[in-house]
Coordinates of C-alpha atoms in Angstrom, one line a residue:
M572 CA 305.7 60.9 -55.5
T573 CA 306.1 57.1 -55.5
E574 CA 303.5 54.6 -54.2
A575 CA 305.7 54.0 -51.2
I576 CA 305.1 57.6 -50.0
K577 CA 301.6 59.0 -49.3
P578 CA 300.5 62.4 -48.1
F579 CA 299.5 62.7 -44.4
K580 CA 298.2 65.4 -42.2
V581 CA 298.3 65.8 -38.4
N582 CA 294.6 65.8 -37.5
I583 CA 293.7 64.5 -34.1
P584 CA 289.9 63.9 -33.9
D585 CA 288.0 66.4 -31.8
E586 CA 286.7 63.7 -29.5
E587 CA 290.2 62.7 -28.6
V588 CA 291.1 66.3 -27.7
K589 CA 287.9 66.5 -25.6
R590 CA 288.7 63.2 -23.9
L591 CA 292.1 64.4 -22.9
H592 CA 290.6 67.5 -21.4
R593 CA 288.0 65.4 -19.5
K594 CA 290.7 63.1 -18.1
L595 CA 292.8 66.1 -17.0
K596 CA 289.7 67.6 -15.2
D597 CA 289.1 64.2 -13.5
T598 CA 292.8 63.9 -12.3
R599 CA 293.4 63.9 -8.6
L600 CA 296.9 65.2 -7.8
P601 CA 298.7 64.0 -4.6
P602 CA 297.4 66.3 -1.8
K603 CA 300.9 67.6 -0.9
E604 CA 304.6 67.1 -1.5
I605 CA 306.0 63.8 -0.3
V606 CA 307.7 65.3 2.8
P607 CA 307.9 68.9 4.0
N608 CA 310.2 71.1 2.0
A609 CA 310.9 68.2 -0.4
G610 CA 312.0 70.7 -3.2
D611 CA 313.4 68.7 -6.1
R612 CA 315.3 66.1 -4.1
Y613 CA 312.7 63.5 -4.9
G614 CA 312.1 64.5 -8.5
P615 CA 310.5 67.5 -10.0
S616 CA 309.1 69.8 -7.3
Y617 CA 305.4 69.6 -6.3
T618 CA 305.0 73.3 -7.3
W619 CA 306.4 72.7 -10.8
A620 CA 304.2 69.6 -11.4
K621 CA 301.1 71.4 -10.1
N622 CA 301.7 74.5 -12.2
L623 CA 302.3 72.4 -15.4
Y624 CA 299.1 70.5 -14.7
E625 CA 297.1 73.7 -14.3
A626 CA 298.6 75.1 -17.5
W627 CA 297.6 72.0 -19.4
L628 CA 294.1 72.3 -18.1
N629 CA 293.6 76.0 -18.4
D630 CA 296.2 77.5 -20.8
F631 CA 296.8 75.1 -23.6
D632 CA 295.2 74.8 -27.0
W633 CA 296.2 71.6 -28.9
Y634 CA 294.9 73.0 -32.2
E635 CA 297.4 75.9 -32.1
H636 CA 300.2 73.3 -32.0
Q637 CA 298.6 71.0 -34.6
A638 CA 298.5 74.0 -36.9
Q639 CA 302.2 74.6 -36.4
M640 CA 302.9 71.0 -37.1
N641 CA 301.1 71.3 -40.4
T642 CA 303.2 74.3 -41.6
A643 CA 305.2 71.7 -43.5
P644 CA 303.8 68.8 -45.6
H645 CA 303.7 65.4 -43.9
F646 CA 303.9 61.9 -45.4
I647 CA 303.9 58.2 -44.6
Y648 CA 306.7 56.2 -46.1
T649 CA 306.2 52.4 -46.4
H650 CA 309.6 50.8 -46.2
G651 CA 310.4 47.5 -47.9
E652 CA 310.5 45.7 -44.5
G653 CA 306.8 46.6 -44.1
I654 CA 307.2 49.4 -41.5
N655 CA 305.4 52.7 -42.0
I656 CA 307.5 55.8 -41.2
H657 CA 306.0 59.2 -40.7
F658 CA 308.0 62.3 -41.8
L659 CA 307.6 65.9 -42.7
H660 CA 309.3 67.4 -45.7
A661 CA 310.0 71.2 -45.7
K662 CA 311.3 71.7 -49.2
S663 CA 313.1 74.9 -50.2
S664 CA 312.2 77.0 -53.2
R665 CA 315.9 77.2 -53.9
E666 CA 317.5 74.9 -56.4
D667 CA 320.8 74.9 -54.5
A668 CA 319.2 73.6 -51.3
I669 CA 321.1 71.0 -49.3
P670 CA 319.1 67.9 -48.3
L671 CA 319.1 67.8 -44.5
L672 CA 317.9 64.8 -42.4
M673 CA 317.0 65.9 -38.8
V674 CA 316.2 63.2 -36.2
H675 CA 314.8 63.5 -32.7
G676 CA 315.4 61.4 -29.6
W677 CA 313.6 60.7 -26.3
P678 CA 311.4 62.2 -25.0
G679 CA 311.3 64.3 -28.1
S680 CA 309.4 64.1 -31.4
F681 CA 309.4 65.5 -34.9
Y682 CA 307.9 68.6 -33.3
E683 CA 311.2 69.4 -31.6
F684 CA 312.3 71.0 -34.9
N685 CA 309.2 73.2 -35.5
R686 CA 311.2 76.4 -34.8
V687 CA 313.9 75.6 -37.4
W688 CA 312.4 73.8 -40.4
G689 CA 310.9 76.9 -41.9
S690 CA 314.0 79.1 -41.5
L691 CA 316.3 76.4 -42.7
S692 CA 314.3 75.7 -45.8
N693 CA 313.6 79.2 -46.8
P694 CA 316.0 81.7 -45.3
Q695 CA 315.2 85.4 -45.6
N696 CA 318.8 86.1 -46.5
D697 CA 319.5 84.9 -50.0
S698 CA 323.2 84.5 -49.2
A699 CA 322.4 82.0 -46.4
S700 CA 322.4 78.3 -47.1
A701 CA 319.0 76.7 -47.7
F702 CA 318.0 73.2 -47.0
N703 CA 315.4 70.6 -48.0
V704 CA 314.5 69.5 -44.4
V705 CA 313.3 65.9 -43.8
V706 CA 312.2 65.2 -40.2
P707 CA 311.0 61.6 -39.6
S708 CA 309.5 60.1 -36.5
L709 CA 311.6 57.3 -35.1
P710 CA 309.9 53.9 -35.1
G711 CA 307.6 53.7 -32.1
Y712 CA 307.1 57.5 -31.9
A713 CA 304.1 59.6 -32.9
F714 CA 302.7 58.5 -36.3
S715 CA 305.4 56.0 -37.2
D716 CA 304.7 52.3 -36.8
W717 CA 306.1 50.5 -33.7
P718 CA 309.2 48.4 -34.4
L719 CA 308.3 45.3 -36.3
R720 CA 310.3 42.9 -34.0
A721 CA 312.4 42.6 -30.9
D722 CA 315.9 43.9 -31.1
W723 CA 315.1 46.7 -33.5
T724 CA 318.1 49.0 -33.2
L725 CA 318.9 52.6 -34.1
Q726 CA 321.2 51.1 -36.7
D727 CA 318.0 49.6 -38.3
S728 CA 316.4 53.0 -38.2
A729 CA 319.5 54.5 -39.9
K730 CA 319.1 52.2 -42.8
V731 CA 315.4 53.0 -43.2
F732 CA 316.1 56.7 -43.1
D733 CA 318.9 56.4 -45.7
D734 CA 316.5 54.5 -47.9
L735 CA 313.9 57.2 -47.5
M736 CA 316.4 60.0 -48.4
K737 CA 317.3 58.2 -51.6
L738 CA 313.7 57.5 -52.5
L739 CA 313.1 61.3 -52.2
G740 CA 315.9 61.8 -54.7
Y741 CA 318.5 62.8 -52.3
E742 CA 321.5 60.7 -53.2
K743 CA 323.7 62.9 -50.9
Y744 CA 322.5 64.6 -47.7
M745 CA 323.5 66.2 -44.4
F746 CA 322.4 64.9 -41.0
Q747 CA 321.6 66.8 -37.7
G748 CA 320.5 65.4 -34.3
G749 CA 321.0 64.8 -30.7
D750 CA 320.1 62.3 -28.0
W751 CA 319.3 58.9 -29.5
A752 CA 319.6 60.4 -32.9
H753 CA 323.4 60.6 -32.3
W754 CA 323.5 56.8 -32.9
V755 CA 321.5 57.1 -36.1
G756 CA 324.0 59.8 -37.3
R757 CA 327.0 57.8 -36.1
E758 CA 325.8 54.8 -38.1
L759 CA 325.2 56.9 -41.2
G760 CA 328.5 58.7 -40.9
S761 CA 330.5 55.4 -40.5
K762 CA 328.6 53.0 -42.8
Y763 CA 326.6 55.0 -45.3
T764 CA 329.3 57.5 -46.3
D765 CA 328.4 57.5 -50.0
S766 CA 325.1 59.2 -49.2
C767 CA 325.6 60.8 -45.8
Q768 CA 328.2 63.5 -46.5
L769 CA 328.1 65.8 -43.5
I770 CA 326.9 65.6 -39.9
H771 CA 326.1 68.0 -37.1
F772 CA 325.5 66.8 -33.5
N773 CA 324.2 68.7 -30.4
F774 CA 324.9 65.6 -28.3
A775 CA 328.1 63.5 -28.8
P776 CA 329.0 61.1 -26.0
S777 CA 332.7 60.6 -25.7
R778 CA 335.3 59.5 -23.2
L779 CA 336.1 62.6 -21.2
P780 CA 339.8 62.9 -20.1
D781 CA 340.7 61.8 -16.6
L782 CA 341.2 65.2 -15.1
S783 CA 342.8 63.7 -12.0
R784 CA 345.8 62.8 -14.2
R785 CA 346.2 66.2 -15.7
G786 CA 348.0 69.2 -14.1
R787 CA 345.7 72.1 -13.1
R788 CA 346.9 74.2 -16.0
E789 CA 346.0 71.4 -18.5
V790 CA 342.3 71.3 -17.5
T791 CA 340.1 74.1 -18.9
S792 CA 337.3 75.4 -16.6
R793 CA 334.8 74.2 -19.2
E794 CA 336.2 70.6 -19.0
A795 CA 336.0 70.6 -15.2
E796 CA 332.4 71.9 -15.3
V797 CA 331.4 69.4 -17.9
R798 CA 333.0 66.5 -16.0
Q799 CA 330.9 67.5 -12.9
R800 CA 327.7 67.7 -14.9
V801 CA 328.2 64.3 -16.5
D802 CA 329.1 62.6 -13.2
D803 CA 326.0 64.1 -11.6
W804 CA 323.8 63.0 -14.4
L805 CA 325.0 59.4 -14.3
E806 CA 324.9 59.2 -10.6
N807 CA 321.6 60.9 -9.8
H808 CA 319.3 61.0 -12.9
M809 CA 319.3 57.5 -14.5
G810 CA 316.3 55.9 -12.8
Y811 CA 314.1 56.5 -15.8
A812 CA 316.6 54.8 -18.1
I813 CA 317.0 51.7 -15.9
E814 CA 313.2 51.3 -15.8
M815 CA 312.8 51.6 -19.5
R816 CA 315.7 49.4 -20.5
T817 CA 314.4 46.6 -18.2
R818 CA 310.6 46.8 -17.8
P819 CA 309.1 49.0 -20.5
H820 CA 305.8 47.1 -20.3
T821 CA 305.4 47.9 -16.7
I822 CA 305.8 51.7 -17.0
G823 CA 304.1 51.6 -20.4
F824 CA 300.9 50.2 -19.1
A825 CA 301.0 52.4 -16.1
V826 CA 301.1 55.7 -18.0
N827 CA 299.7 55.0 -21.5
D828 CA 296.2 56.3 -20.8
N829 CA 297.3 58.5 -17.9
P830 CA 298.0 62.1 -19.2
M831 CA 299.5 63.2 -15.9
G832 CA 301.6 60.1 -15.8
I833 CA 303.0 60.8 -19.3
L834 CA 303.5 64.4 -18.4
M835 CA 305.6 63.6 -15.3
W836 CA 307.5 60.7 -17.0
I837 CA 308.7 62.8 -19.9
G838 CA 308.4 66.2 -18.2
E839 CA 311.1 65.3 -15.7
K840 CA 313.6 65.3 -18.5
Y841 CA 312.4 68.7 -19.8
I842 CA 313.2 70.3 -16.5
E843 CA 316.4 68.4 -15.7
A844 CA 318.0 68.6 -19.2
A845 CA 317.1 72.0 -20.4
G846 CA 318.8 75.3 -19.8
P847 CA 317.5 77.6 -17.0
E848 CA 316.7 80.4 -19.5
S849 CA 314.6 78.0 -21.5
Q850 CA 312.5 77.1 -18.5
K851 CA 311.5 80.7 -17.8
Q852 CA 309.7 81.0 -21.2
R853 CA 306.0 80.3 -21.7
Y854 CA 307.0 78.6 -24.9
W855 CA 308.9 76.0 -23.0
T856 CA 305.8 75.0 -20.9
Q857 CA 303.7 74.9 -24.1
H858 CA 306.3 72.7 -25.8
I859 CA 306.3 70.2 -23.0
L860 CA 302.5 70.1 -23.0
A861 CA 302.4 69.7 -26.8
T862 CA 304.8 66.8 -26.6
A863 CA 303.0 65.1 -23.8
S864 CA 299.7 65.5 -25.7
L865 CA 301.3 64.0 -28.9
Y866 CA 302.6 61.0 -26.9
Y867 CA 299.1 60.6 -25.4
F868 CA 297.2 60.9 -28.7
T869 CA 299.4 58.5 -30.5
D870 CA 299.8 55.8 -27.8
C871 CA 303.6 56.0 -28.2
I872 CA 304.9 56.3 -24.7
M873 CA 305.5 52.6 -24.3
P874 CA 307.1 51.8 -27.7
S875 CA 309.2 55.0 -27.5
M876 CA 311.0 53.2 -24.6
L877 CA 312.5 50.5 -26.9
C878 CA 315.4 52.8 -27.7
Y879 CA 316.5 52.1 -24.2
Y880 CA 315.8 48.4 -24.2
D881 CA 317.4 47.6 -27.6
N882 CA 320.4 49.9 -27.8
V883 CA 323.7 50.7 -26.0
R884 CA 323.5 51.5 -22.3
H885 CA 324.4 55.0 -21.1
E886 CA 327.5 54.0 -19.3
D887 CA 328.7 52.3 -22.5
F888 CA 328.0 55.3 -24.8
A889 CA 331.6 56.5 -24.9
D890 CA 333.1 53.1 -25.5
F891 CA 330.7 52.4 -28.3
A892 CA 331.6 55.7 -30.0
M893 CA 335.3 54.8 -29.7
E894 CA 335.0 51.4 -31.4
P895 CA 336.8 51.6 -34.8
H896 CA 333.8 50.5 -36.8
N897 CA 331.7 53.2 -35.3
R898 CA 334.2 56.0 -36.0
I899 CA 332.6 58.7 -38.2
T900 CA 334.7 59.1 -41.3
V901 CA 332.7 61.9 -43.0
P902 CA 333.3 65.4 -41.8
F903 CA 331.2 66.2 -38.7
G904 CA 330.6 69.1 -36.3
Y905 CA 329.5 69.3 -32.7
T906 CA 328.0 72.0 -30.7
S907 CA 328.4 71.5 -26.9
F908 CA 325.4 73.0 -25.0
F909 CA 326.4 73.4 -21.4
W910 CA 323.0 72.4 -19.9
D911 CA 322.9 69.1 -21.9
T912 CA 322.8 65.8 -20.0
E913 CA 326.3 64.8 -21.0
P914 CA 328.0 67.8 -22.6
S915 CA 331.5 67.1 -24.0
S916 CA 334.7 68.8 -25.1
K917 CA 336.5 69.2 -28.3
R918 CA 339.4 66.9 -27.4
A919 CA 337.1 64.2 -26.3
V920 CA 334.7 64.3 -29.3
E921 CA 337.5 64.5 -31.9
L922 CA 338.6 61.0 -30.7
T923 CA 335.4 59.5 -32.2
G924 CA 335.7 60.7 -35.8
N925 CA 336.5 63.3 -38.3
L926 CA 335.6 66.4 -36.3
V927 CA 335.9 69.5 -38.4
F928 CA 333.7 72.0 -36.5
Y929 CA 333.3 72.6 -32.7
K930 CA 331.4 75.3 -30.8
E931 CA 330.4 75.8 -27.2
R932 CA 327.1 77.4 -26.2
D933 CA 326.3 78.3 -22.6
E934 CA 322.5 78.8 -22.6
G935 CA 320.8 75.8 -24.2
G936 CA 320.5 72.2 -23.1
H937 CA 319.5 68.8 -24.4
Y938 CA 316.7 70.0 -26.7
A939 CA 318.9 72.3 -28.8
A940 CA 316.6 72.9 -31.8
A941 CA 313.7 73.8 -29.5
E942 CA 315.7 75.8 -26.9
D943 CA 318.1 77.6 -29.2
P944 CA 316.7 77.5 -32.7
D945 CA 318.9 80.4 -33.8
G946 CA 322.0 78.7 -32.5
I947 CA 321.2 75.4 -34.3
I948 CA 320.4 77.2 -37.5
E949 CA 323.6 79.3 -37.4
D950 CA 325.8 76.2 -36.6
V951 CA 324.2 74.0 -39.3
R952 CA 324.6 76.8 -41.9
Q953 CA 328.2 77.5 -40.9
L954 CA 329.2 73.9 -41.0
A955 CA 327.5 73.4 -44.4
A956 CA 329.1 76.5 -45.8
L957 CA 332.5 75.2 -44.8
H958 CA 332.2 71.5 -45.5
W959 CA 329.3 70.6 -47.8
P960 CA 331.0 69.2 -50.9
S961 CA 330.9 71.5 -53.9
P962 CA 329.0 70.2 -57.0
R963 CA 331.4 68.6 -59.4

């Protein structure tokens, strides 16, 4: 271990945990829904919000999740620019393990991968690929420092993560991620190709074909459904992004010390962008509450918004991915989860780079590693088995 990397353990002080509970007990919810029979037309339903609040107050144990976070060793990496980056490192016992960098987005965290880092690093089946899993917190999230300056981009984060992997001794590695992590991976797969050798995405914005110009037989039912979902997302669900890419201080101050405010601000995306089967599980409620608690304990709700302020806008995602200098030249794979915010199709994604693996999954959504850990593990392993470069 170098001096630039120091051990770390997730250990929220007991007083902070008690303070969160006191603030929850002292919370006064709106007395009723905004108009009769509002349902979810005005945002998450009143019933959903109330049930989530009551679960946080009466059916949530932070220490249970903190213990799960600490099932892998954590570290703080001090980069040459002076920024401290938190990461966990689930090393395999296998000598043939493939280095794997896994990166989260918003409103996620490193905890999004808690259901996969153990199985990926130490599979029960000896014939399955094993990985040395590195999961950093993006700058401004959880235990990582806030960005050092204005205009810190995901491309800046990509460089920091590439430096981290090399410092860990991983001269060549694989990448996996979705949401904002897509842009980290796209940067690595187009500019850092000596080190980043293989990529898997569960979110890959791309220019969907103009279905109106195609004959009915040329359009698959999946493409038609995907087009409808993407259009609905961009038309009806972007208020949060507009606020964060224009006035992050405003909403940041409003919710930073307001647990219920944090829960609603991020929880909205966990109900709108996750598959319906995920939302039936107690685990999903617990995962939302653990993530909201992590944001609250680490004061990261405001700096986490900088991804929206300092990076490409949603309506420009596809054009950005199509620019020649952003084309992924290393082999990459993409799993299209139907309930994602902007699911895509094979013939759209393959226009953005060297696509060698494509799969469709109908159950999960935007938070693939948390919603469908078995699916992500299977697809990462299959992609690696087919396309990870053999030792020379």
